[in-house]
Amino acid sequence: MRTKLKASILFIASFLTGCSDKPNTPEAEANTYQKAVYYNELRPAADKARDERRKPVEVLEFSGVKPGDKVIDLLGGGGYYTELLSHVVGADGHVYLVNSPLFVNFTKDQIAERLANNRLKNVTRIDGPWNALGMPENADVIFIVLGYHDIYVPRPNNSDFEANPDAFFEQIQASLKPGGKVLVIDHAAAKGTGNEHASTLHRIDEAFAKQDFEKHGFVLVKELDVLRNPNDDFTKDIWKKGIMHLTDRFIHLYEKPLNN
């Protein structure tokens, strides 16, 4: 009986350990990104529940963002990455959560809750129209997570919610310092479809994204595959049951050339 009980306890302990995303690395030995994700007691439980499907440690490390940086979470919605970036850049850095009216409309309560009582002291909230977002200059890194495809969604019934892609890129160029980086994560569409499924399926063709950023003066530096899903059905809307949160997502890092 005692042997069976001991075996059961070991099984449960093993199961719980396997369910945890936190590595075995002690906090004292963890890197900046692990500390921001796994050892940050201020993070909301709802954010932590999203970590497994978002792979934030890998994404943050891939971006190269570091303490002291000025970072923009562009179209950051409720601020999942804003919170993490706030802890990575630290007291000597600053993060700007920038949203257009479209994103404020859907996430205003989340934004208010995240920034209530100045809980993230190195974060500034900026809400602005698509063509005048009010982003600061000399940013080191700009994050655009799952929002890039929205600049290609026509919204003729609400001009405040509709972007001008060229104006959008012009603002990124003006805000980013020479040599600065842009990290882009988005839901992949079927190859060869360009931006035609941006409004119907909320997806965008990865090859189109590369051409688009290069056309607007950015250089692709590298790619990351931690959010790929080879079993994704590219004919499905990203919000459909069975595929929501499980889409094939590409991750690109672009650079603004030093001579720009």
Short mmCIF file of C-alpha atoms in Angstrom, two decimals:
data_model
loop_
_atom_site.label_atom_id
_atom_site.label_comp_id
_atom_site.label_asym_id
_atom_site.label_seq_id
_atom_site.Cartn_x
_atom_site.Cartn_y
_atom_site.Cartn_z
CA MET A 1 0.00 0.00 0.00
CA ARG A 2 2.81 2.36 0.99
CA THR A 3 4.67 1.52 -2.24
CA LYS A 4 1.58 2.30 -4.34
CA LEU A 5 1.03 5.59 -2.48
CA LYS A 6 4.64 6.60 -3.03
CA ALA A 7 4.38 5.74 -6.72
CA SER A 8 1.20 7.80 -7.01
CA ILE A 9 2.85 10.81 -5.37
CA LEU A 10 5.84 10.56 -7.69
CA PHE A 11 3.53 10.32 -10.71
CA ILE A 12 1.57 13.42 -9.69
CA ALA A 13 4.75 15.37 -9.00
CA SER A 14 6.14 14.35 -12.37
CA PHE A 15 2.89 15.35 -14.09
CA LEU A 16 2.81 18.77 -12.45
CA THR A 17 6.44 19.39 -13.35
CA GLY A 18 5.73 18.48 -16.96
CA CYS A 19 2.80 20.91 -17.07
CA SER A 20 4.95 23.84 -15.98
CA ASP A 21 6.66 26.05 -18.56
CA LYS A 22 9.11 27.31 -15.97
CA PRO A 23 12.56 25.82 -16.58
CA ASN A 24 14.57 24.08 -13.88
CA THR A 25 17.00 27.01 -13.95
CA PRO A 26 17.04 28.78 -10.56
CA GLU A 27 16.09 32.46 -10.65
CA ALA A 28 19.65 33.48 -9.80
CA GLU A 29 20.89 31.74 -12.96
CA ALA A 30 18.00 32.76 -15.25
CA ASN A 31 18.61 35.21 -18.07
CA THR A 32 16.80 38.55 -18.47
CA TYR A 33 14.01 37.06 -20.56
CA GLN A 34 13.35 34.11 -18.27
CA LYS A 35 13.17 36.44 -15.30
CA ALA A 36 10.67 38.71 -17.07
CA VAL A 37 8.43 35.75 -17.93
CA TYR A 38 8.83 33.12 -15.21
CA TYR A 39 10.02 35.02 -12.16
CA ASN A 40 7.89 38.14 -12.45
CA GLU A 41 5.38 38.09 -9.62
CA LEU A 42 3.55 41.15 -10.97
CA ARG A 43 2.34 39.43 -14.12
CA PRO A 44 -1.42 38.75 -14.29
CA ALA A 45 -2.49 35.11 -14.22
CA ALA A 46 -4.30 35.57 -17.54
CA ASP A 47 -0.99 36.49 -19.18
CA LYS A 48 0.79 33.49 -17.75
CA ALA A 49 -1.93 31.22 -19.11
CA ARG A 50 -1.05 32.43 -22.62
CA ASP A 51 2.68 31.81 -22.36
CA GLU A 52 2.67 28.23 -23.60
CA ARG A 53 1.11 29.17 -26.92
CA ARG A 54 3.07 32.43 -27.33
CA LYS A 55 6.62 31.31 -26.42
CA PRO A 56 7.55 34.75 -25.01
CA VAL A 57 11.03 33.83 -23.78
CA GLU A 58 12.07 32.71 -27.25
CA VAL A 59 10.42 35.71 -28.91
CA LEU A 60 11.98 38.27 -26.57
CA GLU A 61 15.42 36.74 -26.95
CA PHE A 62 15.00 36.65 -30.73
CA SER A 63 14.10 40.36 -30.78
CA GLY A 64 17.34 41.34 -29.05
CA VAL A 65 15.59 43.87 -26.81
CA LYS A 66 17.73 44.65 -23.78
CA PRO A 67 17.76 46.69 -20.55
CA GLY A 68 17.73 50.43 -21.23
CA ASP A 69 16.04 50.16 -24.64
CA LYS A 70 13.22 52.33 -25.91
CA VAL A 71 10.59 49.94 -27.28
CA ILE A 72 7.22 50.41 -28.95
CA ASP A 73 4.50 47.78 -28.66
CA LEU A 74 2.68 48.87 -31.81
CA LEU A 75 -0.94 47.78 -32.10
CA GLY A 76 -0.23 46.05 -28.80
CA GLY A 77 -3.89 45.79 -27.82
CA GLY A 78 -4.26 44.90 -24.16
CA GLY A 79 -0.51 44.91 -23.61
CA TYR A 80 0.59 41.30 -23.13
CA TYR A 81 4.01 42.12 -24.58
CA THR A 82 4.01 45.61 -23.09
CA GLU A 83 4.12 44.05 -19.64
CA LEU A 84 6.99 41.73 -20.53
CA LEU A 85 8.96 44.43 -22.32
CA SER A 86 8.52 46.73 -19.34
CA HIS A 87 10.40 44.26 -17.16
CA VAL A 88 13.08 43.53 -19.78
CA VAL A 89 14.05 47.16 -20.43
CA GLY A 90 13.93 48.01 -16.72
CA ALA A 91 14.04 51.38 -15.02
CA ASP A 92 16.53 52.81 -17.52
CA GLY A 93 14.36 51.89 -20.51
CA HIS A 94 10.87 52.79 -21.63
CA VAL A 95 7.97 51.09 -23.39
CA TYR A 96 5.20 52.76 -25.39
CA LEU A 97 1.91 50.94 -25.84
CA VAL A 98 0.57 52.39 -29.08
CA ASN A 99 -2.90 51.61 -30.40
CA SER A 100 -5.12 52.84 -33.19
CA PRO A 101 -8.89 53.35 -32.60
CA LEU A 102 -9.55 49.82 -33.90
CA PHE A 103 -7.42 48.22 -31.20
CA VAL A 104 -8.59 50.56 -28.46
CA ASN A 105 -12.16 49.63 -29.32
CA PHE A 106 -11.57 45.96 -28.58
CA THR A 107 -9.09 46.18 -25.69
CA LYS A 108 -9.77 49.42 -23.81
CA ASP A 109 -10.78 47.62 -20.61
CA GLN A 110 -7.67 45.42 -20.71
CA ILE A 111 -5.44 48.44 -21.28
CA ALA A 112 -7.01 50.34 -18.41
CA GLU A 113 -6.62 47.41 -16.05
CA ARG A 114 -3.01 46.76 -17.02
CA LEU A 115 -1.93 50.36 -16.54
CA ALA A 116 -4.13 51.20 -13.54
CA ASN A 117 -2.47 53.01 -10.62
CA ASN A 118 0.75 53.42 -12.58
CA ARG A 119 1.64 49.77 -11.97
CA LEU A 120 4.05 49.79 -14.95
CA LYS A 121 6.02 52.94 -14.25
CA ASN A 122 8.17 52.81 -17.38
CA VAL A 123 5.21 52.47 -19.77
CA THR A 124 3.47 55.27 -21.64
CA ARG A 125 0.11 54.72 -23.30
CA ILE A 126 -0.47 56.37 -26.70
CA ASP A 127 -3.80 56.18 -28.53
CA GLY A 128 -3.83 57.84 -31.92
CA PRO A 129 -5.45 57.75 -35.35
CA TRP A 130 -3.97 55.32 -37.85
CA ASN A 131 -2.18 58.02 -39.85
CA ALA A 132 -0.91 59.99 -36.85
CA LEU A 133 -0.14 57.45 -34.14
CA GLY A 134 2.18 59.77 -32.24
CA MET A 135 5.06 57.34 -31.80
CA PRO A 136 8.31 58.67 -30.28
CA GLU A 137 11.54 58.94 -32.27
CA ASN A 138 14.75 56.92 -31.91
CA ALA A 139 13.09 53.68 -30.86
CA ASP A 140 15.41 50.69 -30.56
CA VAL A 141 12.80 48.02 -31.27
CA ILE A 142 9.19 47.99 -32.47
CA PHE A 143 6.97 44.98 -31.83
CA ILE A 144 4.00 44.32 -34.14
CA VAL A 145 2.36 41.16 -32.83
CA LEU A 146 -0.68 39.79 -34.71
CA GLY A 147 -1.69 43.24 -35.90
CA TYR A 148 0.23 43.76 -39.14
CA HIS A 149 -2.45 42.14 -41.33
CA ASP A 150 -5.00 44.69 -40.04
CA ILE A 151 -3.43 47.48 -42.07
CA TYR A 152 -4.82 45.68 -45.14
CA VAL A 153 -8.38 45.29 -43.91
CA PRO A 154 -10.72 47.76 -45.68
CA ARG A 155 -13.32 49.29 -43.37
CA PRO A 156 -15.28 51.70 -45.58
CA ASN A 157 -18.02 52.13 -42.98
CA ASN A 158 -15.62 53.45 -40.36
CA SER A 159 -12.70 55.51 -41.60
CA ASP A 160 -11.25 55.73 -38.08
CA PHE A 161 -10.70 51.97 -38.14
CA GLU A 162 -9.10 51.83 -41.61
CA ALA A 163 -5.34 52.17 -42.10
CA ASN A 164 -3.29 53.60 -44.94
CA PRO A 165 -0.45 51.08 -45.34
CA ASP A 166 2.05 53.54 -46.79
CA ALA A 167 1.40 56.05 -44.01
CA PHE A 168 1.75 53.24 -41.47
CA PHE A 169 5.21 52.29 -42.76
CA GLU A 170 6.27 55.94 -42.98
CA GLN A 171 5.55 56.31 -39.27
CA ILE A 172 7.59 53.22 -38.43
CA GLN A 173 10.51 54.56 -40.46
CA ALA A 174 10.28 57.94 -38.73
CA SER A 175 10.07 56.41 -35.27
CA LEU A 176 12.81 53.80 -35.51
CA LYS A 177 16.45 54.78 -35.12
CA PRO A 178 18.93 53.73 -37.84
CA GLY A 179 19.86 50.13 -37.13
CA GLY A 180 16.70 49.66 -35.07
CA LYS A 181 14.63 46.50 -35.39
CA VAL A 182 11.01 45.62 -36.14
CA LEU A 183 9.69 42.29 -34.87
CA VAL A 184 6.63 41.01 -36.72
CA ILE A 185 4.45 38.06 -35.76
CA ASP A 186 1.33 37.20 -37.74
CA HIS A 187 -1.00 34.43 -38.81
CA ALA A 188 0.22 32.84 -42.04
CA ALA A 189 -2.04 32.59 -45.08
CA ALA A 190 -1.75 30.16 -47.97
CA LYS A 191 1.26 30.77 -50.19
CA GLY A 192 0.65 33.11 -53.09
CA THR A 193 -2.45 34.77 -51.59
CA GLY A 194 -0.77 38.06 -50.73
CA ASN A 195 -3.02 40.16 -48.52
CA GLU A 196 -6.34 38.99 -49.96
CA HIS A 197 -7.30 37.02 -46.83
CA ALA A 198 -6.47 39.79 -44.36
CA SER A 199 -10.10 40.79 -43.96
CA THR A 200 -11.81 37.41 -44.39
CA LEU A 201 -9.51 35.02 -42.52
CA HIS A 202 -7.30 37.54 -40.64
CA ARG A 203 -4.22 36.01 -42.24
CA ILE A 204 -1.47 37.29 -44.49
CA ASP A 205 0.96 35.56 -46.84
CA GLU A 206 4.44 35.36 -45.35
CA ALA A 207 6.16 36.02 -48.67
CA PHE A 208 3.98 39.10 -49.15
CA ALA A 209 5.03 40.36 -45.72
CA LYS A 210 8.71 40.05 -46.60
CA GLN A 211 8.23 41.90 -49.89
CA ASP A 212 6.13 44.55 -48.17
CA PHE A 213 8.68 45.40 -45.50
CA GLU A 214 11.53 45.32 -47.99
CA LYS A 215 9.58 47.60 -50.33
CA HIS A 216 9.24 50.08 -47.49
CA GLY A 217 12.96 50.17 -46.77
CA PHE A 218 13.53 47.41 -44.22
CA VAL A 219 15.94 44.48 -44.41
CA LEU A 220 14.99 41.01 -43.20
CA VAL A 221 17.55 39.95 -40.59
CA LYS A 222 16.31 36.55 -39.46
CA GLU A 223 13.28 34.32 -38.84
CA LEU A 224 12.08 32.19 -35.94
CA ASP A 225 9.96 29.04 -36.21
CA VAL A 226 8.77 28.41 -32.63
CA LEU A 227 5.15 29.32 -33.50
CA ARG A 228 4.86 27.29 -36.70
CA ASN A 229 2.07 24.76 -37.13
CA PRO A 230 2.44 22.59 -40.25
CA ASN A 231 -1.06 21.18 -39.64
CA ASP A 232 -2.80 24.54 -39.86
CA ASP A 233 -5.74 24.74 -42.26
CA PHE A 234 -5.14 27.99 -44.15
CA THR A 235 -8.75 28.07 -45.35
CA LYS A 236 -10.05 28.70 -41.84
CA ASP A 237 -10.65 31.98 -40.06
CA ILE A 238 -8.24 32.31 -37.13
CA TRP A 239 -11.18 32.63 -34.73
CA LYS A 240 -12.78 29.31 -35.69
CA LYS A 241 -13.06 26.63 -33.05
CA GLY A 242 -10.28 24.11 -33.36
CA ILE A 243 -7.79 26.53 -34.91
CA MET A 244 -8.02 29.55 -32.60
CA HIS A 245 -4.63 30.07 -30.89
CA LEU A 246 -3.19 27.20 -32.98
CA THR A 247 -2.51 28.95 -36.29
CA ASP A 248 0.75 28.75 -38.20
CA ARG A 249 2.49 32.00 -37.23
CA PHE A 250 5.61 33.43 -38.79
CA ILE A 251 8.10 35.55 -36.86
CA HIS A 252 10.35 37.98 -38.72
CA LEU A 253 12.93 40.48 -37.52
CA TYR A 254 13.61 43.44 -39.81
CA GLU A 255 16.18 46.19 -39.56
CA LYS A 256 16.13 49.82 -40.58
CA PRO A 257 19.45 50.29 -42.44
CA LEU A 258 22.01 52.59 -40.83
CA ASN A 259 21.98 54.90 -43.85
CA ASN A 260 18.19 55.49 -43.69
#
